[in-house]
Coordinates of C-alpha atoms and ligand atoms in Angstrom, one line a residue:
X1 CA 2.2 -14.8 92.9
X2 CA -0.1 -15.6 90.2
X3 CA 1.2 -16.3 86.9
X4 CA -0.5 -13.1 85.5
X5 CA 0.7 -10.9 88.0
X6 CA 4.4 -12.3 87.4
X7 CA 4.1 -12.0 83.7
X8 CA 2.6 -8.3 84.2
X9 CA 5.5 -7.4 86.5
X10 CA 8.0 -8.9 84.0
X11 CA 6.5 -6.8 81.0
X12 CA 6.4 -3.9 83.0
X13 CA 10.0 -4.4 83.7
X14 CA 10.9 -4.8 80.1
X15 CA 8.9 -1.8 79.1
X16 CA 10.8 0.3 81.6
X17 CA 14.2 -0.8 80.8
X18 CA 14.4 -1.9 77.2
X19 CA 15.4 1.3 75.4
X20 CA 18.2 2.1 77.9
X21 CA 19.4 -1.4 77.6
X22 CA 19.2 -1.2 73.8
X23 CA 21.4 2.0 73.6
X24 CA 24.2 0.5 75.8
X25 CA 27.1 0.6 73.4
X26 CA 28.4 -2.8 75.3
X27 CA 25.3 -4.3 74.0
X28 CA 26.4 -7.1 71.4
X29 CA 25.3 -6.7 67.6
X30 CA 25.2 -10.3 66.8
X31 CA 25.4 -12.3 70.2
X32 CA 22.0 -13.1 72.2
X33 CA 21.5 -10.8 75.4
X34 CA 18.5 -10.3 77.5
X35 CA 16.1 -7.2 76.6
X36 CA 16.8 -6.4 80.4
X37 CA 17.5 -8.1 83.7
X38 CA 19.9 -11.2 84.1
X39 CA 20.7 -14.2 81.4
X40 CA 22.3 -17.3 82.5
X41 CA 22.0 -20.8 81.0
X42 CA 20.9 -21.8 77.6
X43 CA 17.7 -24.0 77.9
X44 CA 15.7 -26.0 75.5
X45 CA 17.8 -25.5 72.5
X46 CA 16.1 -27.7 69.6
X47 CA 15.2 -27.3 65.9
X48 CA 11.6 -27.8 65.0
X49 CA 9.8 -27.4 62.1
X50 CA 12.6 -25.6 60.5
X51 CA 13.1 -23.0 63.1
X52 CA 15.7 -23.1 66.2
X53 CA 14.5 -22.2 69.4
X54 CA 16.7 -21.2 72.4
X55 CA 15.1 -20.7 75.6
X56 CA 17.2 -19.1 78.8
X57 CA 17.2 -18.6 82.3
X58 CA 16.1 -15.0 82.8
X59 CA 15.4 -12.8 85.6
X60 CA 13.6 -10.0 83.8
X61 CA 13.2 -8.2 87.3
X62 CA 16.8 -7.3 88.2
X63 CA 20.3 -7.9 87.3
X64 CA 20.6 -10.7 90.0
X65 CA 19.8 -14.2 90.5
X66 CA 16.6 -14.8 91.8
X67 CA 13.0 -16.5 90.8
X68 CA 14.1 -17.5 87.3
X69 CA 11.7 -17.4 84.3
X70 CA 12.4 -19.0 80.9
X71 CA 12.9 -16.4 78.1
X72 CA 12.4 -17.5 74.5
X73 CA 14.1 -16.9 71.3
X74 CA 13.5 -18.4 67.7
X75 CA 15.3 -18.2 64.6
X76 CA 15.4 -19.7 61.0
X77 CA 19.2 -19.2 60.5
X78 CA 20.9 -18.9 63.7
X79 CA 21.5 -15.2 63.0
X80 CA 18.5 -13.4 63.2
X81 CA 16.6 -14.2 66.4
X82 CA 13.1 -13.2 67.3
X83 CA 12.3 -12.5 70.9
X84 CA 9.1 -14.5 71.7
X85 CA 6.7 -14.2 74.6
X86 CA 8.0 -15.5 78.0
X87 CA 7.9 -19.2 78.0
X88 CA 7.7 -20.0 81.7
X89 CA 7.1 -18.1 84.9
X90 CA 7.9 -19.4 88.5
X91 CA 4.2 -19.2 89.4
X92 CA 3.3 -22.5 91.1
X93 CA 4.2 -24.0 94.3
X94 CA 6.5 -26.6 92.7
X95 CA 8.7 -23.9 91.1
X96 CA 8.2 -21.2 93.7
X97 CA 12.0 -20.4 93.6
X98 CA 12.7 -20.7 89.6
X99 CA 11.8 -22.3 86.8
X100 CA 15.4 -23.9 86.6
X101 CA 17.3 -25.2 83.7
X102 CA 16.0 -27.9 81.5
X103 CA 15.7 -28.9 77.7
X104 CA 13.2 -29.0 74.9
X105 CA 12.1 -32.0 72.9
X106 CA 9.6 -32.6 70.0
X107 CA 6.9 -35.1 71.2
X108 CA 4.3 -36.1 68.7
X109 CA 5.1 -32.7 66.8
X110 CA 4.7 -30.9 70.0
X111 CA 7.5 -28.6 71.3
X112 CA 7.7 -29.9 75.2
X113 CA 9.8 -28.5 77.8
X114 CA 11.3 -30.5 80.7
X115 CA 12.8 -28.3 83.6
X116 CA 13.2 -28.1 87.1
X117 CA 10.9 -26.6 89.5
X118 CA 13.1 -25.1 92.3
X119 CA 11.8 -24.8 95.8
X120 CA 13.4 -23.1 98.8
X121 CA 12.1 -23.3 102.3
X122 CA 12.5 -20.7 105.0
X123 CA 15.1 -22.9 106.9
X124 CA 17.5 -22.7 104.1
X125 CA 16.7 -26.2 102.7
X126 CA 15.3 -26.9 99.1
X127 CA 13.6 -29.6 97.1
X128 CA 13.3 -29.9 93.2
X129 CA 10.6 -31.3 90.8
X130 CA 11.4 -32.1 87.2
X131 CA 8.4 -30.6 85.4
X132 CA 7.0 -30.8 82.0
X133 CA 5.3 -28.0 79.9
X134 CA 3.9 -28.4 76.2
X135 CA 3.5 -25.6 73.6
X136 CA -0.1 -24.9 72.7
X137 CA -1.6 -23.3 69.4
X138 CA -1.2 -19.9 70.6
X139 CA 2.5 -20.7 71.2
X140 CA 2.2 -20.7 75.0
X141 CA 3.5 -23.3 77.2
X142 CA 0.9 -25.3 79.1
X143 CA 2.3 -26.7 82.6
X144 CA 1.8 -30.4 83.1
X145 CA 3.3 -30.0 86.6
X146 CA 6.0 -32.3 87.9
X147 CA 7.0 -35.6 86.4
X148 CA 9.4 -36.5 89.0
X149 CA 9.9 -36.0 92.6
X150 CA 13.2 -35.8 94.2
X151 CA 14.8 -39.3 94.2
X152 CA 15.9 -40.9 97.4
X153 CA 19.6 -40.6 98.2
X154 CA 20.2 -37.1 97.1
X155 CA 19.9 -33.6 98.5
X156 CA 17.5 -31.0 97.3
X157 CA 20.0 -30.3 94.3
X158 CA 18.8 -32.5 91.7
X159 CA 18.1 -30.5 88.5
X160 CA 18.9 -29.3 84.8
X161 CA 17.2 -32.2 82.9
X162 CA 18.5 -33.0 79.5
X163 CA 16.2 -35.3 77.4
X164 CA 16.9 -37.2 74.1
X165 CA 15.3 -40.2 72.3
X166 CA 17.3 -43.3 71.8
X167 CA 15.6 -46.5 70.4
X168 CA 12.1 -45.3 70.6
X169 CA 12.5 -44.4 74.5
X170 CA 13.0 -41.0 76.2
X171 CA 16.2 -40.8 78.1
X172 CA 17.3 -38.0 80.9
X173 CA 20.4 -36.9 82.4
X174 CA 20.1 -34.9 85.6
X175 CA 22.8 -33.2 87.6
X176 CA 22.7 -34.2 91.2
X177 CA 24.3 -34.1 94.7
X178 CA 24.2 -37.4 96.9
X179 CA 23.8 -37.2 100.4
X180 CA 27.8 -37.7 100.9
X181 CA 27.6 -34.2 99.1
X182 CA 29.0 -35.7 95.8
X183 CA 28.3 -34.4 92.4
X184 CA 26.8 -37.1 90.3
X185 CA 24.9 -37.6 86.7
X186 CA 21.8 -39.6 86.8
X187 CA 20.3 -41.5 83.8
X188 CA 16.7 -42.2 83.6
X189 CA 14.3 -43.7 80.9
X190 CA 10.7 -43.1 80.1
X191 CA 8.0 -44.3 77.5
X192 CA 5.9 -41.2 77.6
X193 CA 7.9 -38.1 79.2
X194 CA 5.7 -38.8 82.1
X195 CA 6.6 -41.9 84.1
X196 CA 10.3 -42.2 84.6
X197 CA 12.5 -45.0 85.9
X198 CA 15.9 -44.2 87.5
X199 CA 18.7 -46.3 85.7
X200 CA 21.2 -45.0 88.2
X201 CA 24.5 -42.9 88.5
X202 CA 26.3 -43.0 85.2
X203 CA 29.4 -40.7 86.3
X204 CA 30.1 -38.4 89.1
X205 CA 32.7 -37.7 92.0
X206 CA 34.2 -41.2 92.8
X207 CA 32.5 -43.0 90.2
X208 CA 34.4 -44.5 87.0
X209 CA 37.8 -44.3 88.5
X210 CA 37.6 -40.7 89.1
X211 CA 38.6 -39.5 92.8
X212 CA 36.8 -36.8 94.6
X213 CA 35.6 -34.4 91.9
X214 CA 33.2 -31.8 93.1
X215 CA 30.1 -31.5 95.3
X216 CA 27.5 -30.9 92.5
X217 CA 27.3 -31.4 88.9
X218 CA 25.3 -29.1 87.1
X219 CA 23.9 -29.2 83.4
X220 CA 24.7 -32.5 82.2
X221 CA 24.2 -33.1 78.3
X222 CA 24.6 -36.4 76.7
X223 CA 24.8 -37.2 72.9
X224 CA 26.4 -39.5 70.4
X225 CA 28.7 -38.3 67.9
X226 CA 31.0 -40.1 65.4
X227 CA 30.5 -43.6 67.4
X228 CA 31.0 -42.3 70.8
X229 CA 28.8 -41.1 73.7
X230 CA 29.8 -37.6 75.0
X231 CA 28.7 -36.5 78.3
X232 CA 29.0 -32.7 79.0
X233 CA 28.7 -31.5 82.7
X234 CA 29.6 -28.6 85.2
X235 CA 31.3 -29.9 88.2
X236 CA 31.2 -27.5 91.1
X237 CA 34.1 -27.7 93.9
X238 CA 37.2 -28.6 91.7
X239 CA 40.4 -27.2 93.1
X240 CA 42.3 -24.8 90.7
X241 CA 45.5 -26.2 89.5
X242 CA 48.4 -24.6 87.8
X243 CA 47.1 -25.0 84.4
X244 CA 43.4 -25.9 84.7
X245 CA 40.1 -25.4 86.4
X246 CA 40.9 -21.7 86.8
X247 CA 37.5 -20.4 86.9
X248 CA 35.4 -20.7 90.0
X249 CA 33.0 -23.4 88.3
X250 CA 34.1 -25.8 85.4
X251 CA 32.5 -26.8 82.3
X252 CA 33.7 -29.9 80.3
X253 CA 33.2 -33.3 78.9
X254 CA 33.9 -37.1 79.0
X255 CA 34.2 -39.1 76.0
X256 CA 32.8 -43.0 76.5
X257 CA 30.4 -45.4 75.7
X258 CA 27.0 -45.4 77.3
X259 CA 25.6 -49.2 77.5
X260 CA 21.9 -48.2 77.4
X261 CA 20.9 -51.7 78.5
X262 CA 22.8 -51.6 82.0
X263 CA 23.2 -47.8 82.4
X264 CA 27.0 -48.2 82.5
X265 CA 29.1 -45.3 81.2
X266 CA 32.8 -45.8 80.7
X267 CA 34.6 -42.8 79.9
X268 CA 38.0 -41.2 79.7
X269 CA 39.2 -37.9 81.2
X270 CA 37.4 -34.9 82.0
X271 CA 38.5 -32.2 79.5
X272 CA 37.2 -28.3 79.8
X273 CA 35.3 -27.0 77.0
X274 CA 36.5 -23.9 77.3
X275 CA 39.5 -21.8 78.7
X276 CA 38.4 -18.5 79.0
X277 CA 37.1 -16.3 81.8
X278 CA 33.4 -16.5 81.3
X279 CA 31.7 -19.7 80.1
X280 CA 29.5 -22.2 81.8
X281 CA 26.4 -24.1 81.3
X282 CA 26.4 -25.1 77.8
X283 CA 23.8 -27.1 76.0
X284 CA 23.8 -28.6 72.6
X285 CA 21.2 -29.7 70.0
X286 CA 21.4 -32.0 66.9
X287 CA 20.2 -30.2 63.6
X288 CA 18.2 -31.4 60.8
X289 CA 21.4 -31.3 58.7
X290 CA 23.3 -33.8 61.1
X291 CA 25.5 -31.3 62.9
X292 CA 25.8 -30.9 66.8
X293 CA 25.5 -27.3 67.7
X294 CA 26.6 -25.8 71.2
X295 CA 25.8 -22.6 72.8
X296 CA 27.0 -21.7 76.5
X297 CA 26.5 -18.9 78.8
X298 CA 29.2 -16.3 78.7
X299 CA 29.2 -15.9 82.4
X300 CA 29.9 -17.8 85.5
X301 CA 27.8 -17.6 88.7
X302 CA 30.7 -16.0 90.7
X303 CA 30.4 -12.9 92.6
X304 CA 32.6 -11.1 89.7
X305 CA 29.9 -11.0 87.3
X306 CA 28.0 -8.2 89.3
X307 CA 31.1 -5.8 88.5
X308 CA 30.0 -5.8 85.0
X309 CA 29.4 -2.2 84.0
X310 CA 26.1 -3.0 82.0
X311 CA 24.3 -3.6 85.0
X312 CA 24.2 0.4 85.2
X313 CA 22.1 -0.1 81.8
X314 CA 19.8 -2.8 83.4
X315 CA 21.1 -6.0 81.6
X316 CA 23.6 -8.4 82.4
X317 CA 25.4 -11.4 80.4
X318 CA 25.4 -12.6 76.8
X319 CA 25.4 -16.2 75.2
X320 CA 28.3 -17.5 73.3
X321 CA 28.0 -17.9 69.5
X322 CA 26.8 -21.1 68.4
X323 CA 29.5 -23.6 67.6
X324 CA 29.6 -26.9 65.7
X325 CA 30.9 -29.8 67.4
X326 CA 33.0 -32.6 65.9
X327 CA 34.9 -35.4 67.8
X328 CA 38.4 -35.7 66.2
X329 CA 40.8 -38.1 67.7
X330 CA 38.9 -38.5 70.7
X331 CA 38.6 -34.7 71.4
X332 CA 35.8 -32.3 70.7
X333 CA 36.7 -29.7 68.4
X334 CA 34.5 -26.6 68.4
X335 CA 34.2 -24.1 65.4
X336 CA 32.0 -21.2 65.1
X337 CA 28.8 -22.2 63.1
X338 CA 29.2 -21.7 59.7
X339 CA 26.2 -19.5 59.4
X340 CA 28.2 -16.9 61.2
X341 CA 30.4 -16.1 57.8
X342 CA 27.4 -14.6 56.3
X343 CA 27.9 -11.8 58.7
X344 CA 31.3 -10.9 57.2
X345 CA 31.8 -7.6 55.4
X346 CA 34.7 -7.0 53.0
X347 CA 37.7 -8.8 53.5
X348 CA 41.2 -7.2 54.6
X349 CA 44.5 -9.0 54.6
X350 CA 47.8 -8.0 55.8
X351 CA 51.1 -9.9 56.4
X352 CA 54.5 -8.8 58.1
X353 CA 56.0 -8.4 61.4
X354 CA 53.5 -8.0 64.5
X355 CA 54.4 -4.4 65.5
X356 CA 53.9 -3.2 62.0
X357 CA 50.3 -4.5 61.6
X358 CA 47.7 -1.9 61.1
X359 CA 45.2 -1.0 64.0
X360 CA 41.9 -2.6 63.1
X361 CA 38.5 -1.7 64.7
X362 CA 37.3 -4.8 66.3
X363 CA 33.9 -3.7 67.8
X364 CA 32.2 -6.0 65.7
X365 CA 34.8 -8.3 63.9
X366 CA 36.4 -11.6 63.1
X367 CA 40.2 -11.5 62.9
X368 CA 42.3 -14.5 62.0
X369 CA 46.0 -14.6 63.0
X370 CA 48.2 -17.1 61.2
X371 CA 51.6 -17.4 63.1
X372 CA 54.0 -19.7 64.9
X373 CA 56.0 -16.8 66.2
X374 CA 55.7 -14.7 69.4
X375 CA 53.5 -11.7 69.4
X376 CA 51.2 -9.6 71.7
X377 CA 47.8 -8.1 70.8
X378 CA 46.1 -5.4 72.9
X379 CA 42.4 -5.7 72.4
X380 CA 41.6 -2.6 74.5
X381 CA 39.9 -2.6 78.0
X382 CA 43.0 -3.9 79.7
X383 CA 42.7 -7.3 77.7
X384 CA 45.9 -8.7 76.2
X385 CA 46.4 -11.8 74.2
X386 CA 50.2 -13.1 74.0
X387 CA 52.0 -16.0 72.6
X388 CA 55.5 -16.7 73.7
X389 CA 56.2 -19.7 71.6
X390 CA 54.8 -21.9 74.4
X391 CA 52.0 -20.4 76.3
X392 CA 49.2 -18.5 74.8
X393 CA 47.7 -16.1 77.6
X394 CA 44.7 -14.1 77.7
X395 CA 45.4 -11.5 80.5
X396 CA 43.3 -8.9 81.9
X397 CA 42.7 -7.0 85.1
X398 CA 40.0 -8.4 87.5
X399 CA 37.2 -6.1 87.7
X400 CA 36.5 -6.6 91.3
X401 CA 40.0 -6.7 92.6
X402 CA 41.9 -4.9 89.8
X403 CA 44.5 -7.7 90.1
X404 CA 45.9 -9.1 87.0
X405 CA 44.7 -12.4 86.1
X406 CA 45.1 -14.9 83.2
X407 CA 43.7 -17.8 81.4
X408 CA 46.2 -20.1 79.6
X409 CA 46.6 -22.6 76.9
X410 CA 49.9 -24.5 75.9
X411 CA 50.6 -26.1 72.7
X412 CA 52.0 -25.6 69.2
X413 CA 50.4 -22.5 67.9
X414 CA 49.5 -22.1 64.3
X415 CA 46.1 -20.2 63.9
X416 CA 44.0 -18.1 66.0
X417 CA 40.5 -16.8 65.2
X418 CA 38.9 -13.9 67.2
X419 CA 35.2 -13.2 67.2
X420 CA 34.6 -9.9 68.7
X421 CA 31.4 -8.2 69.5
X422 CA 31.5 -4.9 71.6
X423 CA 32.2 -6.4 75.1
X424 CA 33.1 -9.8 74.4
X425 CA 35.9 -12.2 72.6
X426 CA 35.8 -15.8 71.7
X427 CA 38.9 -17.2 70.6
X428 CA 39.2 -20.5 68.6
X429 CA 42.7 -21.9 68.8
X430 CA 44.1 -24.0 66.1
X431 CA 40.8 -24.3 64.0
X432 CA 38.8 -25.4 67.1
X433 CA 41.2 -27.3 69.3
X434 CA 40.7 -25.1 72.1
X435 CA 38.3 -21.9 72.9
X436 CA 38.7 -19.2 75.2
X437 CA 35.4 -17.0 75.8
X438 CA 35.6 -13.9 77.8
X439 CA 33.6 -10.7 78.4
X440 CA 35.6 -7.1 78.6
X441 CA 34.7 -3.7 78.3
X442 CA 37.1 -1.6 76.0
X443 CA 36.9 2.2 75.2
X444 CA 34.7 1.9 72.0
X445 CA 35.3 1.7 69.1
X446 CA 37.7 -1.2 70.3
X447 CA 41.1 -1.4 68.4
X448 CA 43.3 -4.3 68.3
X449 CA 47.1 -3.2 68.4
X450 CA 50.0 -5.9 67.7
X451 CA 53.4 -5.7 69.1
X452 CA 56.3 -8.1 69.0
X453 CA 58.9 -8.8 66.0
X454 CA 57.4 -12.3 64.8
X455 CA 55.7 -12.6 61.4
X456 CA 52.0 -12.8 61.5
X457 CA 49.4 -13.2 58.7
X458 CA 46.1 -11.4 59.3
X459 CA 42.7 -11.3 57.9
X460 CA 39.9 -9.1 59.3
X461 CA 36.3 -8.8 58.5
X462 CA 33.8 -6.3 60.1
X463 CA 30.5 -8.3 61.0
X464 CA 27.1 -7.0 60.5
X465 CA 24.6 -6.6 63.2
X466 CA 21.9 -9.2 63.3
X467 CA 20.0 -9.1 66.5
Ligands
FRU1 C1 23.8 -23.3 86.3 C2 22.6 -23.2 87.2 C3 21.5 -24.5 86.9 C4 20.4 -24.1 87.6 C5 20.2 -22.6 86.9 C6 19.6 -21.8 87.9 O1 24.3 -21.9 86.2 O2 22.9 -23.1 88.5 O3 22.2 -25.8 87.7 O4 19.2 -24.8 86.8 O5 21.6 -22.2 86.9 O6 19.3 -20.6 87.0

């Protein structure tokens, strides 16, 4: 289909559905959600000329995975986002089954997108091209087309380019599946973003002392922080263990050192980035003031996503809040971006026995809980958070099966921050030591009710809408 007819179709879908979607009480007040249709991965997260840009995998035509477009928001402050015109539509032959995930860089002052053109064939096989598009004076993106074909030795699953500059050269990591169906991350180099030289596999299943570690690694991201190099990736095919890898697909990181001359990446163990029910495909960007920010998709591409009630209102999925990353004692610490504090209204504080705590409205709220003692908190919508002195458990009923399910963290609990937004909760444990992100659908207004006889200290702020 031509670019123009695809854009017209998308526009018609937005015009027809956006009022219904906007009226949905489960729509977030301060998280990013698609006007209509399905959102998945954050793409092209970058700060350029003082504005943040966040692109995203978007099917504006249906609440289904299908031909993916790139939606686009921009913001001066990470809080108030403007929905920009559609950036990419899958109109060309080399992207016929989706403008898949990728990243953005600023090249000679020009915002430049590097993404995967995904092509599926009638026999079920597929191929992938890594493609370029550059912003023009009208804010549209002109496609250069493919700059890299499928490298030899890999299946058609080679995608999600993340590009950055190091020592005056462009570098790219790509998620890949080799011909033995092992997930890998490839490193490439280029002087001009157009001609790419493959330096090899820097990590993957069976490499660097890792055993079998998944059949495909998606959405890699590599950056340096406090003297180390961190590789984020999303391995698919890890078997669930009693206390980890509990979601269908994982998202985590390795800390190590990348030797840019040899393309060797020596790294430690894989750590999950988020222990909640919904989190995948995060992307990071450096900021002008020296921070490293991360935004993830608060979703997972498993069948459960299609049991979310917002589909009846014509939209599906949200992004996580922006998080600031630091590396402390070899571990990634994630804290809500400091800008979010500007959404806080008046503060309420309370201290005492959990079961005596006031019942607060958490429809759009930040709540902190200081305690080492057992308590349980009902968030509404069958979602419960319970600390028993050893395990923190986030429990709900699976929307598809109705069966109870839980996500867990073990450690010495001191402090929790809950960020709530109508149909989501992000729980920051011990000031960013671990995070649990999840969607849930409480009766609104959502109420937080404590039980148990442990001592707790609470702070509560309502958060102002900003999107
Ligand atoms: C991850 C992912 C990427 C792909 C995109 C397609 O969620 O599968 O690997 O580029 O989504 O929407």
